Coordinates of C-alpha atoms and ligand atoms in Angstrom, one line a residue:
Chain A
X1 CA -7.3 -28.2 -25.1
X2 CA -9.5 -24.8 -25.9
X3 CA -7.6 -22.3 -23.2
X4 CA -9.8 -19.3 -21.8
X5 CA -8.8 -16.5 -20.0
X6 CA -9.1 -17.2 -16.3
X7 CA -9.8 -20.8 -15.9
X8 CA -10.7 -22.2 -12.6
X9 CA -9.9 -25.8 -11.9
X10 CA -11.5 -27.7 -8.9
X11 CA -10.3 -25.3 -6.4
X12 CA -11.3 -26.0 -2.9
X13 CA -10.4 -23.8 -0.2
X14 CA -10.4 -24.9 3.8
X15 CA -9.6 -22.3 6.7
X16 CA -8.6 -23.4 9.8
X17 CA -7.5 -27.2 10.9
X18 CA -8.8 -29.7 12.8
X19 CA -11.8 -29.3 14.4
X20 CA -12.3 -25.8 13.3
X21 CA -12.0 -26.8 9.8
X22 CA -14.3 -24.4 7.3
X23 CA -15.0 -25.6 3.8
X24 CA -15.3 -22.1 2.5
X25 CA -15.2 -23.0 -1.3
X26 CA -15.2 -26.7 -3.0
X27 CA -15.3 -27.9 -6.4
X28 CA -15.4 -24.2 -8.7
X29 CA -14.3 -25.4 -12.0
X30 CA -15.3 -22.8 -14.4
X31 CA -13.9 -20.2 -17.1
X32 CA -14.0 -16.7 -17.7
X33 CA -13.4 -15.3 -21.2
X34 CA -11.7 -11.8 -21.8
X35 CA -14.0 -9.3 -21.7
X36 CA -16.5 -10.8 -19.9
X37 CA -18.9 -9.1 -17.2
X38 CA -19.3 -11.5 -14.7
X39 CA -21.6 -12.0 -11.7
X40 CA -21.3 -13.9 -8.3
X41 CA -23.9 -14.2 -6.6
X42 CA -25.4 -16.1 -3.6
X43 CA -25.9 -15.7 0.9
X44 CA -23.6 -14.3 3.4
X45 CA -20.7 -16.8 4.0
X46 CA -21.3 -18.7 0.7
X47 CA -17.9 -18.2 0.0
X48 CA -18.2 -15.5 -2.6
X49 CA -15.4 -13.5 -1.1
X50 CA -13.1 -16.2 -0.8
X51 CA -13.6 -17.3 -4.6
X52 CA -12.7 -13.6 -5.4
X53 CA -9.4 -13.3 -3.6
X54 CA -8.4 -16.9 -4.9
X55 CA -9.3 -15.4 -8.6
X56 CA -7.0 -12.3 -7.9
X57 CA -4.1 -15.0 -6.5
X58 CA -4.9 -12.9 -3.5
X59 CA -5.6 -16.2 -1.7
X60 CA -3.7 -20.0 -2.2
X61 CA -6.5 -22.4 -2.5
X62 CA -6.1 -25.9 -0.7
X63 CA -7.0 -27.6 -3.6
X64 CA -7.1 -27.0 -7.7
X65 CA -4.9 -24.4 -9.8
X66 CA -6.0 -21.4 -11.3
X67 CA -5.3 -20.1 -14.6
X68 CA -5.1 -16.3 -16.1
X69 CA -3.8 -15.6 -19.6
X70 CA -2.4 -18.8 -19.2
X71 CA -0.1 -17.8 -16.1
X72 CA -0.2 -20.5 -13.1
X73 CA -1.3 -17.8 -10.7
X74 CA -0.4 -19.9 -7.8
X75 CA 3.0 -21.5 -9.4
X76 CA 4.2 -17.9 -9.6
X77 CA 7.0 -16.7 -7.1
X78 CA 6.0 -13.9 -5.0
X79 CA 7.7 -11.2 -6.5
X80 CA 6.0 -12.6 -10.3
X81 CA 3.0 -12.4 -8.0
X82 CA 3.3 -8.9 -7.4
X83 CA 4.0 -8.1 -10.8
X84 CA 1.0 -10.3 -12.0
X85 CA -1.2 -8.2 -9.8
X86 CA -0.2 -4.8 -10.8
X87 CA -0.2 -5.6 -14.6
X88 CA -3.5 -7.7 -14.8
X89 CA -5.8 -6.7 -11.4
X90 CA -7.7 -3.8 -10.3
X91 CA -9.4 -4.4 -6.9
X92 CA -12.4 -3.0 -5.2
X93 CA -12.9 -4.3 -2.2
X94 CA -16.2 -4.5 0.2
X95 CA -14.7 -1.7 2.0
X96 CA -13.4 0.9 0.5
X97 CA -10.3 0.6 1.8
X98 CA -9.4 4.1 0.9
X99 CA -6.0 5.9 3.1
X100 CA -8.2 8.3 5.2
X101 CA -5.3 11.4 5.3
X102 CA -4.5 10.9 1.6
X103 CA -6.3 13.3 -1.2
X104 CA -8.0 11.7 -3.4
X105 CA -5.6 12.2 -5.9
X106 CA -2.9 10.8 -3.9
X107 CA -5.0 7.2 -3.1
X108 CA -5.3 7.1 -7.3
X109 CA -1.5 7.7 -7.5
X110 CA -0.9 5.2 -5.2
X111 CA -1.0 1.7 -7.2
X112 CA 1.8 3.6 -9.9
X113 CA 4.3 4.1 -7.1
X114 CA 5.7 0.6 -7.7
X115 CA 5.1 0.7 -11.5
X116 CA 8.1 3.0 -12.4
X117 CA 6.0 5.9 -14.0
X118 CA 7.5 9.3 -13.7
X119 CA 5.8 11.4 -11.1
X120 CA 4.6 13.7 -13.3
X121 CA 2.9 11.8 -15.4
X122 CA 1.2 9.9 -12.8
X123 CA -0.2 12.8 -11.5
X124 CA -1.6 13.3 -15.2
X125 CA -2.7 10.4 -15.6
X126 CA -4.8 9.9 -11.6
X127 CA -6.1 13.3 -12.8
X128 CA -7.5 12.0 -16.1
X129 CA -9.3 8.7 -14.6
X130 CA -10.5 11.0 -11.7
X131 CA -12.4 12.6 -14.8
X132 CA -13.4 9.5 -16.4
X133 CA -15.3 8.6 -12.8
X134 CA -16.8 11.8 -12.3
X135 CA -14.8 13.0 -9.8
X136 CA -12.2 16.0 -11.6
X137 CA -13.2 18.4 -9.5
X138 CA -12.5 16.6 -6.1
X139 CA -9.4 15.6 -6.7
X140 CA -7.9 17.7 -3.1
X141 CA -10.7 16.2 -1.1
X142 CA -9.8 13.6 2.1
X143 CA -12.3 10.2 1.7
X144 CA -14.5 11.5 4.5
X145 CA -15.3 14.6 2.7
X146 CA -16.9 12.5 0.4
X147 CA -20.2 10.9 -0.2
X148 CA -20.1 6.9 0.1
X149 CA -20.5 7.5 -4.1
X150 CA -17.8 9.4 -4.5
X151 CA -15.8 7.2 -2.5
X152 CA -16.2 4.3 -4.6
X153 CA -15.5 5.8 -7.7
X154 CA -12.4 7.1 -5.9
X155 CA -11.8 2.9 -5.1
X156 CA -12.8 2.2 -8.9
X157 CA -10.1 4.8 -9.9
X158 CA -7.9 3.4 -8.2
X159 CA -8.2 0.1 -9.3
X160 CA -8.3 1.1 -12.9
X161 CA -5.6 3.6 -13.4
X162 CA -2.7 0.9 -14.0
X163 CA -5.0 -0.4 -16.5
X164 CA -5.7 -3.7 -15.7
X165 CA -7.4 -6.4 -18.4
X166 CA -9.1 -7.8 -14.8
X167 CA -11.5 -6.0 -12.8
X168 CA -12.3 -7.6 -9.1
X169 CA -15.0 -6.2 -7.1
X170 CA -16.3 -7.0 -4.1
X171 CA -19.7 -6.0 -2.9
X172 CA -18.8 -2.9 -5.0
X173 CA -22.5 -0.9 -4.4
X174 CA -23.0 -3.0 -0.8
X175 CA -23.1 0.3 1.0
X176 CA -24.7 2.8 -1.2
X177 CA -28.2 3.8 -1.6
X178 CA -30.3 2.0 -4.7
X179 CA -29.8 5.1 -6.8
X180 CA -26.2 5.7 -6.0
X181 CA -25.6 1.9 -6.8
X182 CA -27.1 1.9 -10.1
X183 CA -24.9 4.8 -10.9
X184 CA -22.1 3.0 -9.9
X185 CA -22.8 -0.1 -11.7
X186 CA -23.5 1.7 -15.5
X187 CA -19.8 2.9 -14.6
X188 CA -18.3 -0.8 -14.2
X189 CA -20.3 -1.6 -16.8
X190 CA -18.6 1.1 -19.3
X191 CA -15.0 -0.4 -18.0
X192 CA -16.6 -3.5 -19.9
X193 CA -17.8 -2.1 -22.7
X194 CA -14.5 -0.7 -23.1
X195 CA -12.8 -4.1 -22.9
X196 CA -12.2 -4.8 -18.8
X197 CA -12.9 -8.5 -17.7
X198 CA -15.2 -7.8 -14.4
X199 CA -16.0 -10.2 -11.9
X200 CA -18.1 -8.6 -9.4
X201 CA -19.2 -10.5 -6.0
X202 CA -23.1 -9.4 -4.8
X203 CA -25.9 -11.0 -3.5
X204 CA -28.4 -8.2 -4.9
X205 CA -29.9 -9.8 -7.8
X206 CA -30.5 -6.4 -9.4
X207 CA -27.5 -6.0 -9.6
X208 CA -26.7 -9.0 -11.7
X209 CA -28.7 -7.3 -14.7
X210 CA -25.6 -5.3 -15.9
X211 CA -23.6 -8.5 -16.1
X212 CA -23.8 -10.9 -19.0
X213 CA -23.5 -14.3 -16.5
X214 CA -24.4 -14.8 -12.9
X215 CA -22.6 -17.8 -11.3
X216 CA -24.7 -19.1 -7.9
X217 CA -23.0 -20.4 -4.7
X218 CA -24.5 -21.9 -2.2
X219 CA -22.2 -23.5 1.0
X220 CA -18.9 -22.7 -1.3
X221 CA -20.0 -24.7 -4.2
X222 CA -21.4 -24.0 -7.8
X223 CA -25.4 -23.5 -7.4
X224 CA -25.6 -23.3 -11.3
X225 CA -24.9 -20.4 -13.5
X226 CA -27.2 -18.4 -15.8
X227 CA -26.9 -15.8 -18.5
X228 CA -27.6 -12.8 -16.5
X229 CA -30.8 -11.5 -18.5
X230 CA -32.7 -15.3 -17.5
X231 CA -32.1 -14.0 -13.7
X232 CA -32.9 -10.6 -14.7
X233 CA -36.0 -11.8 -16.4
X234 CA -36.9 -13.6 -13.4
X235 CA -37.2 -10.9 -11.5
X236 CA -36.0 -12.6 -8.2
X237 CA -34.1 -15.2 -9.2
X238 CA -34.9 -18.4 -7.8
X239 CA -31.2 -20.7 -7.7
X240 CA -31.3 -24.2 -8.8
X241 CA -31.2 -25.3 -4.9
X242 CA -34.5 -23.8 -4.4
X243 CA -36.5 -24.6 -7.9
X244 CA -39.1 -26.8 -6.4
X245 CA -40.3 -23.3 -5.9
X246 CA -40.1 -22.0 -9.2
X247 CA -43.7 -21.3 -10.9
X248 CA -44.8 -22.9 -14.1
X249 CA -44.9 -19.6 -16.1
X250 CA -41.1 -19.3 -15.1
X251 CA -40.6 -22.5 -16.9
X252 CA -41.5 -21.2 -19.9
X253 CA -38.8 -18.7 -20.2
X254 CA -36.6 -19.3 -23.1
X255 CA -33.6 -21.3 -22.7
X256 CA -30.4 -20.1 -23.6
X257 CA -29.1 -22.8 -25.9
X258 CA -25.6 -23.1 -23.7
X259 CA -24.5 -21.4 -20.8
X260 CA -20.9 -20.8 -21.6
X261 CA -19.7 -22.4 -18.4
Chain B
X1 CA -14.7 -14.1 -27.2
X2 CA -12.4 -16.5 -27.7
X3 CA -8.7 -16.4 -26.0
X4 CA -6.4 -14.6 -28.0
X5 CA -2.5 -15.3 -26.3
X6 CA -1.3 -12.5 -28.1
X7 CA -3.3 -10.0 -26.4
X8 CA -1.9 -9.5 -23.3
X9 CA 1.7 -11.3 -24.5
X10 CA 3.8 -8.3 -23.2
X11 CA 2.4 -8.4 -19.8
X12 CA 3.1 -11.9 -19.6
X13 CA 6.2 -11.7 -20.1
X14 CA 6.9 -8.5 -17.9
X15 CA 5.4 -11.1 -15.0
X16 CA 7.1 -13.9 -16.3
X17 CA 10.3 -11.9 -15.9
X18 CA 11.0 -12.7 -19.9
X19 CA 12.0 -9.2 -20.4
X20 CA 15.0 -8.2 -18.3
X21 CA 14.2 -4.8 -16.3
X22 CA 17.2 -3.1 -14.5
X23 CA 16.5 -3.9 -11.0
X24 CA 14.5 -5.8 -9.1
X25 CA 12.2 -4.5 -6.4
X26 CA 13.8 -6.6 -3.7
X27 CA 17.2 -5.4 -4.9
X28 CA 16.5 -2.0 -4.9
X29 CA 14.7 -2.3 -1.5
X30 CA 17.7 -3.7 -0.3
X31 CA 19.9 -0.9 -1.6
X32 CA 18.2 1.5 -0.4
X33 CA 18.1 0.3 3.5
X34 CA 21.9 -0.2 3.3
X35 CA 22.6 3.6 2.1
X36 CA 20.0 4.7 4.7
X37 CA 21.7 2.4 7.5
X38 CA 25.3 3.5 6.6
X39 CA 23.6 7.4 6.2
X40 CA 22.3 7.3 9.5
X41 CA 25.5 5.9 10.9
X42 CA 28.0 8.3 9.4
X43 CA 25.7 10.9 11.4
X44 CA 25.2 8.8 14.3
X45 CA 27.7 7.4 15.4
X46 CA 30.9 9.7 15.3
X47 CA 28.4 12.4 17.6
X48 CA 27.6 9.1 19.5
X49 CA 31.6 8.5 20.0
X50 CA 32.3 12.3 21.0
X51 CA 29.6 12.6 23.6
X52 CA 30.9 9.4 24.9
X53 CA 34.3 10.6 25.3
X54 CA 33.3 14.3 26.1
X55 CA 30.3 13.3 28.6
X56 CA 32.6 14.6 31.6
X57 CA 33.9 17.7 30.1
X58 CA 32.7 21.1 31.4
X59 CA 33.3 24.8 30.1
X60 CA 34.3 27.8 32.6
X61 CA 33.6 31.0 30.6
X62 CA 35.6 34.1 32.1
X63 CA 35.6 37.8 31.2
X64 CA 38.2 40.3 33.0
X65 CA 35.9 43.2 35.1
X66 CA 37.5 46.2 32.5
X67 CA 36.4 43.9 29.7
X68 CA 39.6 44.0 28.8
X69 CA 41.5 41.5 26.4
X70 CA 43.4 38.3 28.0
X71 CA 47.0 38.4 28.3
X72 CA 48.3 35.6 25.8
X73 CA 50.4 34.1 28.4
X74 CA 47.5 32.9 31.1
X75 CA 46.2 30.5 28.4
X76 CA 49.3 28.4 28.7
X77 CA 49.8 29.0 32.5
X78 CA 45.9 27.6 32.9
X79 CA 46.5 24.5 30.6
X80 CA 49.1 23.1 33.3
X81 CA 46.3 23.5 35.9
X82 CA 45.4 19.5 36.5
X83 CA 42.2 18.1 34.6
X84 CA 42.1 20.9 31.8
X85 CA 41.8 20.1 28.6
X86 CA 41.6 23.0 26.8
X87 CA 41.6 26.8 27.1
X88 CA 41.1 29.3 24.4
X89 CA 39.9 33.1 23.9
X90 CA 37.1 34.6 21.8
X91 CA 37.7 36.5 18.7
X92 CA 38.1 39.5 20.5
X93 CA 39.8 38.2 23.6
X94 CA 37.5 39.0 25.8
X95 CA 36.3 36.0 26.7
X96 CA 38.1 32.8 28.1
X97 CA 36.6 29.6 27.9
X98 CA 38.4 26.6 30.1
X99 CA 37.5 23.2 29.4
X100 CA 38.0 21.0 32.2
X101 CA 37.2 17.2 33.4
X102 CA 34.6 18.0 36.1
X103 CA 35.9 14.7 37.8
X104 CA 39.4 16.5 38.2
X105 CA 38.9 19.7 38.7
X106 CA 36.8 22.7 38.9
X107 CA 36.9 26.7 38.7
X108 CA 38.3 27.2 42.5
X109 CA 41.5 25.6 41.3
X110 CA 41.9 28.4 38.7
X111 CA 41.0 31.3 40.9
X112 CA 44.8 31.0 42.5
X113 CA 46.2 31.6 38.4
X114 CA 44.4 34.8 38.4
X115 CA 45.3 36.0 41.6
X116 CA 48.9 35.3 40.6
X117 CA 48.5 37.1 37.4
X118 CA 46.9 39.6 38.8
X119 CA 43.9 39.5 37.0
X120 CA 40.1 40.7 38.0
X121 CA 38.6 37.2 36.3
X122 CA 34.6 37.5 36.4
X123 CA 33.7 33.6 36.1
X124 CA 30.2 34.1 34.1
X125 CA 29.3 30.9 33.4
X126 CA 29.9 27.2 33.6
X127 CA 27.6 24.5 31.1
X128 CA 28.2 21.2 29.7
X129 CA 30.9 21.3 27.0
X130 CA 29.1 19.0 25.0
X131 CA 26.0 21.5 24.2
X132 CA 28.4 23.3 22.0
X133 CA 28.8 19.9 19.6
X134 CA 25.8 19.8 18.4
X135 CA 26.2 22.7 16.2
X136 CA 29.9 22.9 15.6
X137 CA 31.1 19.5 15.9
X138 CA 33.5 19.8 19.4
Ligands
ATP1 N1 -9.8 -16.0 6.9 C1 -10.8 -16.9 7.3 N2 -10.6 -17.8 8.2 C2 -11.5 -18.7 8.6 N3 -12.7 -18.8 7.9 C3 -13.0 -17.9 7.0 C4 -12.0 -16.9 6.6 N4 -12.6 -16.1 5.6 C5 -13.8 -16.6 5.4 N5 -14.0 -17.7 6.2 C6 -15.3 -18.5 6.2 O1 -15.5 -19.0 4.9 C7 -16.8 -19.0 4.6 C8 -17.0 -18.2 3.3 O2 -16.6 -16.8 3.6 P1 -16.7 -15.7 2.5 O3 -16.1 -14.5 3.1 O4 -16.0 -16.2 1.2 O5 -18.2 -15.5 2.2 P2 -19.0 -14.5 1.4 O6 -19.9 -15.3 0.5 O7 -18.1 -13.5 0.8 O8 -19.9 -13.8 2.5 P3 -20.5 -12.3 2.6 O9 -21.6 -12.1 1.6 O10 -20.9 -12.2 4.0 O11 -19.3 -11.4 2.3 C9 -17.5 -18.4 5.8 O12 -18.0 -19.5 6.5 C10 -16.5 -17.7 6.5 O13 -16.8 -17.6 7.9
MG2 MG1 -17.8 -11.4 1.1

């Protein structure tokens, strides 16, 4: 069998038991190859989040087995866990998730305390990727002297300054103005460019655009998937669920020979 | 793109644990918290022992009205008194310090030695002996 990636088998994921069962995400079977800039997309409580955190072995699924660079994410003990998250994942969450009385330097230095770089070159190198996201001269700064901008690209330095193949982000422009976001977005898309894997979680379609796929959920379940510049094209998309809607004109668009899902 | 296993082979491995590293986190962790433990129980406990033992123990300090030095001989004649434990002189022998078990004894009972001797003792101070350990260990 052709391997990819980050292949996702049938995972399902319930919280709770009993009566207060949630069926948060059911039957994602997909793959993601290296290098890849991809988009999830779809309504609050969709499950987006939770499909994210069981990509980054953040989160055991119920069901299903996921697969990156051929690892068993989930058949890993939890000290290869660790290890597998600090060699292949950089995280951005929804939040933040910045440490409010550490400099900005000192949250990018933070991920390379358990890495067993010398001190000194950690600082070198948290300096240098502050650079690379804009931020060199702010280095000193505590988060809240910072513009919701900055912040992020204090979060993105952080994730990337391991160097991680795997980018996760979360809602990564959910809190920033329109013009703020965009610049945020042409930076994640340079980490790609460069070579990063990104799988970013939104449910603002213009953001999609900078992505080369969009994957849809809709009540934790694949809603379809598109190249992003179809949904991009659209201007709105319209998700499979809802294409008694879709116009005839839309129709017409071309068809991308095969979704590589 | 497709999958390339080679790519990322070396971090595989690191996670796989195919490539032995010196120690493990867990290990070290481990290591660490016992030399801290046993670190702060070298310190701990022995000044945890002698302000056990010492909690009773009280210091007279004395000083002789010409400010003149103590006669060698009332340190031994003092140390018979019951419930001292310990009498000495300063570096110039002015000063004489009597440690004693407050539940034994207390300065009136050395007021008689002075008298006998003779000597004009000023008491100028009594304190807990143990205030003194906590620079100069006892
Ligand atoms: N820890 C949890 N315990 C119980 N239920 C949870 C938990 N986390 C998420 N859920 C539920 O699972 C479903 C999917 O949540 P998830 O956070 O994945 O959605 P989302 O698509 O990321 O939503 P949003 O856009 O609001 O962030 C929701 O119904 C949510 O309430
Ligand atoms: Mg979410």
């Amino acid at each position: 069998m052709e391997r990819h990636f980050i292949e996702v088998h049938d995972i399902g994921k319930q919280y709770g038991s009993g009566e207060t069962v949630v069926q948060a995400v059911s039957f994602m079977d997909f793959f993601i190859d290296d290098g890849e800039f991809l988009s999830v997309m779809g309504q609050s409580g969709s499950g987006k989040s939770t499909l994210l955190s069981i990509i980054g072995g953040l989160n055991r699924p119920t069901k299903g087995t996921v697969y990156v660079d051929t690892l068993d994410i989930y058949g890993l003990s939890s000290e290869q866990k660790a290890d597998f998250r600090s060699e292949y994942l950089g995280i951005i969450f929804q939040s933040f998730q910045l440490v409010p009385y550490l400099t900005v330097l000192e949250n990018v230095k933070l991920p390379m305390a358990i890495t067993g770089i010398r001190s000194g070159d950690q600082k070198a190198r948290a300096l240098k990727i502050l650079e690379r996201v804009g931020l060199g001269d702010k280095v000193n700064r505590l988060p809240d002297q910072l513009s919701g901008g900055e912040q992020e690209r204090v979060a993105i330095a952080r994730a990337i300054v391991n160097d991680p193949p795997i980018l996760l982000a979360d809602e990564p422009t959910g809190n920033l103005d329109s013009e703020t976001a965009e610049d945020i977005m042409g930076l994640l898309k340079s980490l790609n460019e460069e070579g990063k894997t990104v799988i970013m979680v939104t449910h603002n379609s213009d953001m999609c655009h900078y992505s080369g796929r969009t994957i849809f959920m809709k009540d934790g379940r694949m809603d379809g998937s598109r190249p992003s510049g179809w949904a991009h094209l659209q201007q709105g998309f319209i998700p499979p669920s809802a294409q008694h809607t879709v116009t005839p004109s839309a129709r017409r668009q071309p068809k991308f020979s095969k979704p590589p899902i | 793109m497709t999958y390339d296993a080679e790519k990322y082979r070396s971090k595989r491995e690191k996670v796989l644990g195919v490539r032995r590293r010196g120690v493990s986190f867990g290990t070290l962790t481990v290591i660490v918290s016992v030399v801290i433990l046993m670190g702060f129980g070298a310190l701990v406990i022995p000044k945890s022992v002698a302000w056990w033992n010492g909690r009773h123990l009280e210091d007279a300090i004395y000083r002789l009205r010409g400010g003149e030095p103590w006669p060698g001989s009332i340190v031994s004649e003092l140390g018979l008194v019951p419930g001292v434990r310990g009498v000495i002189t300063d570096k110039d022998g002015t000063r004489l310090v009597i440690t004693f078990d407050r539940t034994a004894a207390d300065p009136s009972r050395f007021s008689p030695v002075f008298e006998k001797n003779r000597l004009n003792a000023d008491l100028l101070n009594t304190k807990a002996h143990m205030n003194d350990m906590n620079g100069q260990e006892g």
